[in-house]
Amino acid sequence: MIIGELRRYLRDYAPIRVSRSMRDTAYHAMKIKERIINETQREPTVEEIAKEMGVKKETVVIALEAIVDPVSLYEPVYFDAGDTIYVMDQIGDSNSDINWIDEILLKKAINDLGDREKTILSLRFMNGLTQTEVAKEIGISQAQVSRLEKNALNQIRKEL
């Protein structure tokens, strides 16, 4: 009874809730993996495990990743005489110089547009209005809004 209560507590208060079926799939995959390692003395591929289980390889990968405990970004990976490398240091930064340059070029291209084109693009893409709604708001026809929007987007593309 005590062991059951401990298991229930650990299951209910885990950092991330994983469904029972997902955990069962992962544990079954781990058993098959261990058996294959013992029989062949090599690490089995995900495809081999999935084939043995009769499921898609994606299911095996998702199940195995679901039961891995989350790691803090501040978890030390390497420590040597005062120099500590954390998990955070190992994660790549998607904000490369090219992203910044693209953003600057886009802002410049938008600033080069006329006031009416800026207003149309803002109403269309920032406020989510239709071309008809934009036309009513600024007092022109929907066809004019369509033409001005198309020309503004083409001008921005040319500058990028």
Coordinates of C-alpha atoms in Angstrom, one line a residue:
M1 CA 0.0 0.0 0.0
I2 CA 2.8 2.4 0.9
I3 CA 4.7 1.6 -2.4
G4 CA 1.4 2.2 -4.3
E5 CA 0.9 5.6 -2.7
L6 CA 4.5 6.6 -3.4
R7 CA 4.1 5.6 -7.1
R8 CA 0.8 7.5 -7.3
Y9 CA 2.5 10.6 -5.7
L10 CA 5.5 10.5 -8.1
R11 CA 3.1 9.9 -11.1
D12 CA 0.8 12.8 -10.1
Y13 CA 3.4 15.4 -9.2
A14 CA 6.0 14.8 -11.9
P15 CA 7.4 17.9 -13.5
I16 CA 5.6 17.1 -16.8
R17 CA 2.5 15.0 -17.0
V18 CA 2.9 12.1 -19.5
S19 CA -0.1 9.8 -20.2
R20 CA 0.0 6.2 -19.0
S21 CA -0.2 4.8 -22.5
M22 CA 2.8 6.9 -23.6
R23 CA 4.8 5.7 -20.6
D24 CA 3.8 2.1 -21.2
T25 CA 4.9 2.4 -24.8
A26 CA 8.3 3.9 -23.7
Y27 CA 8.9 1.2 -21.1
H28 CA 8.0 -1.5 -23.7
A29 CA 10.4 0.0 -26.1
M30 CA 13.1 0.1 -23.5
K31 CA 12.6 -3.6 -22.7
I32 CA 12.9 -4.5 -26.4
K33 CA 16.0 -2.3 -26.7
E34 CA 17.6 -4.1 -23.7
R35 CA 16.7 -7.5 -25.1
I36 CA 18.2 -6.7 -28.5
I37 CA 21.4 -5.3 -26.9
N38 CA 21.8 -8.5 -24.9
E39 CA 21.2 -10.7 -28.0
T40 CA 23.2 -8.8 -30.6
Q41 CA 25.7 -6.8 -28.5
R42 CA 24.9 -3.7 -30.4
E43 CA 22.5 -0.7 -30.0
P44 CA 19.3 -1.3 -32.0
T45 CA 17.9 1.3 -34.4
V46 CA 14.6 3.0 -33.7
E47 CA 13.2 1.3 -36.8
E48 CA 14.1 -2.2 -35.3
I49 CA 12.4 -1.3 -32.1
A50 CA 9.3 0.0 -33.9
K51 CA 9.1 -3.1 -36.1
E52 CA 9.3 -5.4 -33.1
M53 CA 6.6 -3.4 -31.4
G54 CA 4.4 -3.1 -34.5
V55 CA 4.2 0.7 -34.3
K56 CA 5.5 3.6 -36.3
K57 CA 9.1 4.8 -35.5
E58 CA 7.7 8.3 -34.7
T59 CA 5.6 6.7 -31.9
V60 CA 8.7 5.1 -30.4
V61 CA 10.8 8.3 -30.6
I62 CA 8.0 10.4 -29.0
A63 CA 7.4 7.9 -26.3
L64 CA 11.0 7.6 -25.3
E65 CA 11.5 11.4 -25.3
A66 CA 8.4 11.9 -23.2
I67 CA 9.7 9.9 -20.3
V68 CA 13.1 11.8 -20.1
D69 CA 13.2 14.1 -17.1
P70 CA 13.4 17.8 -18.0
V71 CA 16.8 19.4 -17.4
S72 CA 17.4 22.9 -16.1
L73 CA 19.1 25.4 -18.4
Y74 CA 21.4 26.1 -15.4
E75 CA 22.4 22.4 -15.1
P76 CA 26.2 22.2 -15.2
V77 CA 27.5 20.1 -18.1
Y78 CA 31.2 20.6 -17.5
F79 CA 33.2 22.0 -14.5
D80 CA 36.9 22.6 -14.5
A81 CA 38.7 24.9 -12.0
G82 CA 36.1 27.7 -11.9
D83 CA 34.9 27.4 -15.5
T84 CA 31.5 25.9 -15.6
I85 CA 29.6 25.2 -18.8
Y86 CA 25.8 25.0 -18.4
V87 CA 23.2 23.5 -20.7
M88 CA 22.2 27.1 -21.6
D89 CA 25.7 27.6 -23.1
Q90 CA 25.2 24.6 -25.4
I91 CA 22.0 25.8 -27.0
G92 CA 22.3 27.6 -30.3
D93 CA 21.1 31.1 -30.8
S94 CA 18.7 31.6 -33.7
N95 CA 19.2 35.3 -33.6
S96 CA 22.1 35.5 -36.1
D97 CA 23.3 38.6 -37.7
I98 CA 21.3 37.8 -40.9
N99 CA 18.1 37.9 -38.9
W100 CA 18.9 41.4 -37.6
I101 CA 19.9 42.6 -41.0
D102 CA 16.7 41.3 -42.5
E103 CA 14.7 43.0 -39.8
I104 CA 16.5 46.3 -40.4
L105 CA 16.0 46.0 -44.2
L106 CA 12.3 45.3 -43.7
K107 CA 11.8 48.3 -41.5
K108 CA 13.6 50.5 -44.0
A109 CA 11.5 49.2 -46.9
I110 CA 8.3 49.9 -44.9
N111 CA 9.5 53.4 -44.0
D112 CA 10.2 54.1 -47.7
L113 CA 6.5 53.5 -48.5
G114 CA 4.0 56.3 -48.7
D115 CA 1.7 57.1 -45.8
R116 CA -1.4 55.6 -47.5
E117 CA 0.4 52.3 -48.3
K118 CA 1.7 52.1 -44.7
T119 CA -1.9 52.7 -43.4
I120 CA -3.3 50.0 -45.7
L121 CA -0.6 47.4 -44.7
S122 CA -1.1 48.2 -41.1
L123 CA -4.9 47.9 -41.3
R124 CA -4.6 44.7 -43.3
F125 CA -1.9 42.8 -41.5
M126 CA -1.7 44.3 -38.0
N127 CA -5.5 44.9 -37.5
G128 CA -6.6 41.9 -39.6
L129 CA -9.1 43.9 -41.7
T130 CA -10.3 42.8 -45.1
Q131 CA -9.7 44.9 -48.2
T132 CA -13.3 45.9 -48.2
E133 CA -13.1 47.1 -44.6
V134 CA -9.9 49.0 -45.3
A135 CA -11.5 50.6 -48.3
K136 CA -14.4 51.9 -46.2
E137 CA -12.1 53.1 -43.5
I138 CA -9.9 55.3 -45.8
G139 CA -12.6 56.1 -48.3
I140 CA -11.4 54.4 -51.5
S141 CA -12.6 51.4 -53.5
Q142 CA -11.6 47.8 -52.7
A143 CA -9.9 47.5 -56.1
Q144 CA -7.7 50.5 -55.2
V145 CA -6.8 48.9 -51.9
S146 CA -5.9 45.7 -53.6
R147 CA -3.7 47.5 -56.2
L148 CA -2.0 49.7 -53.6
E149 CA -1.4 46.7 -51.3
K150 CA 0.0 44.6 -54.2
N151 CA 2.3 47.5 -55.2
A152 CA 3.5 48.1 -51.7
L153 CA 4.3 44.4 -51.1
N154 CA 6.2 44.3 -54.4
Q155 CA 8.2 47.4 -53.5
I156 CA 9.1 45.8 -50.2
R157 CA 10.2 42.6 -51.9
K158 CA 12.4 44.5 -54.3
E159 CA 14.2 46.3 -51.5
L160 CA 14.8 43.0 -49.6

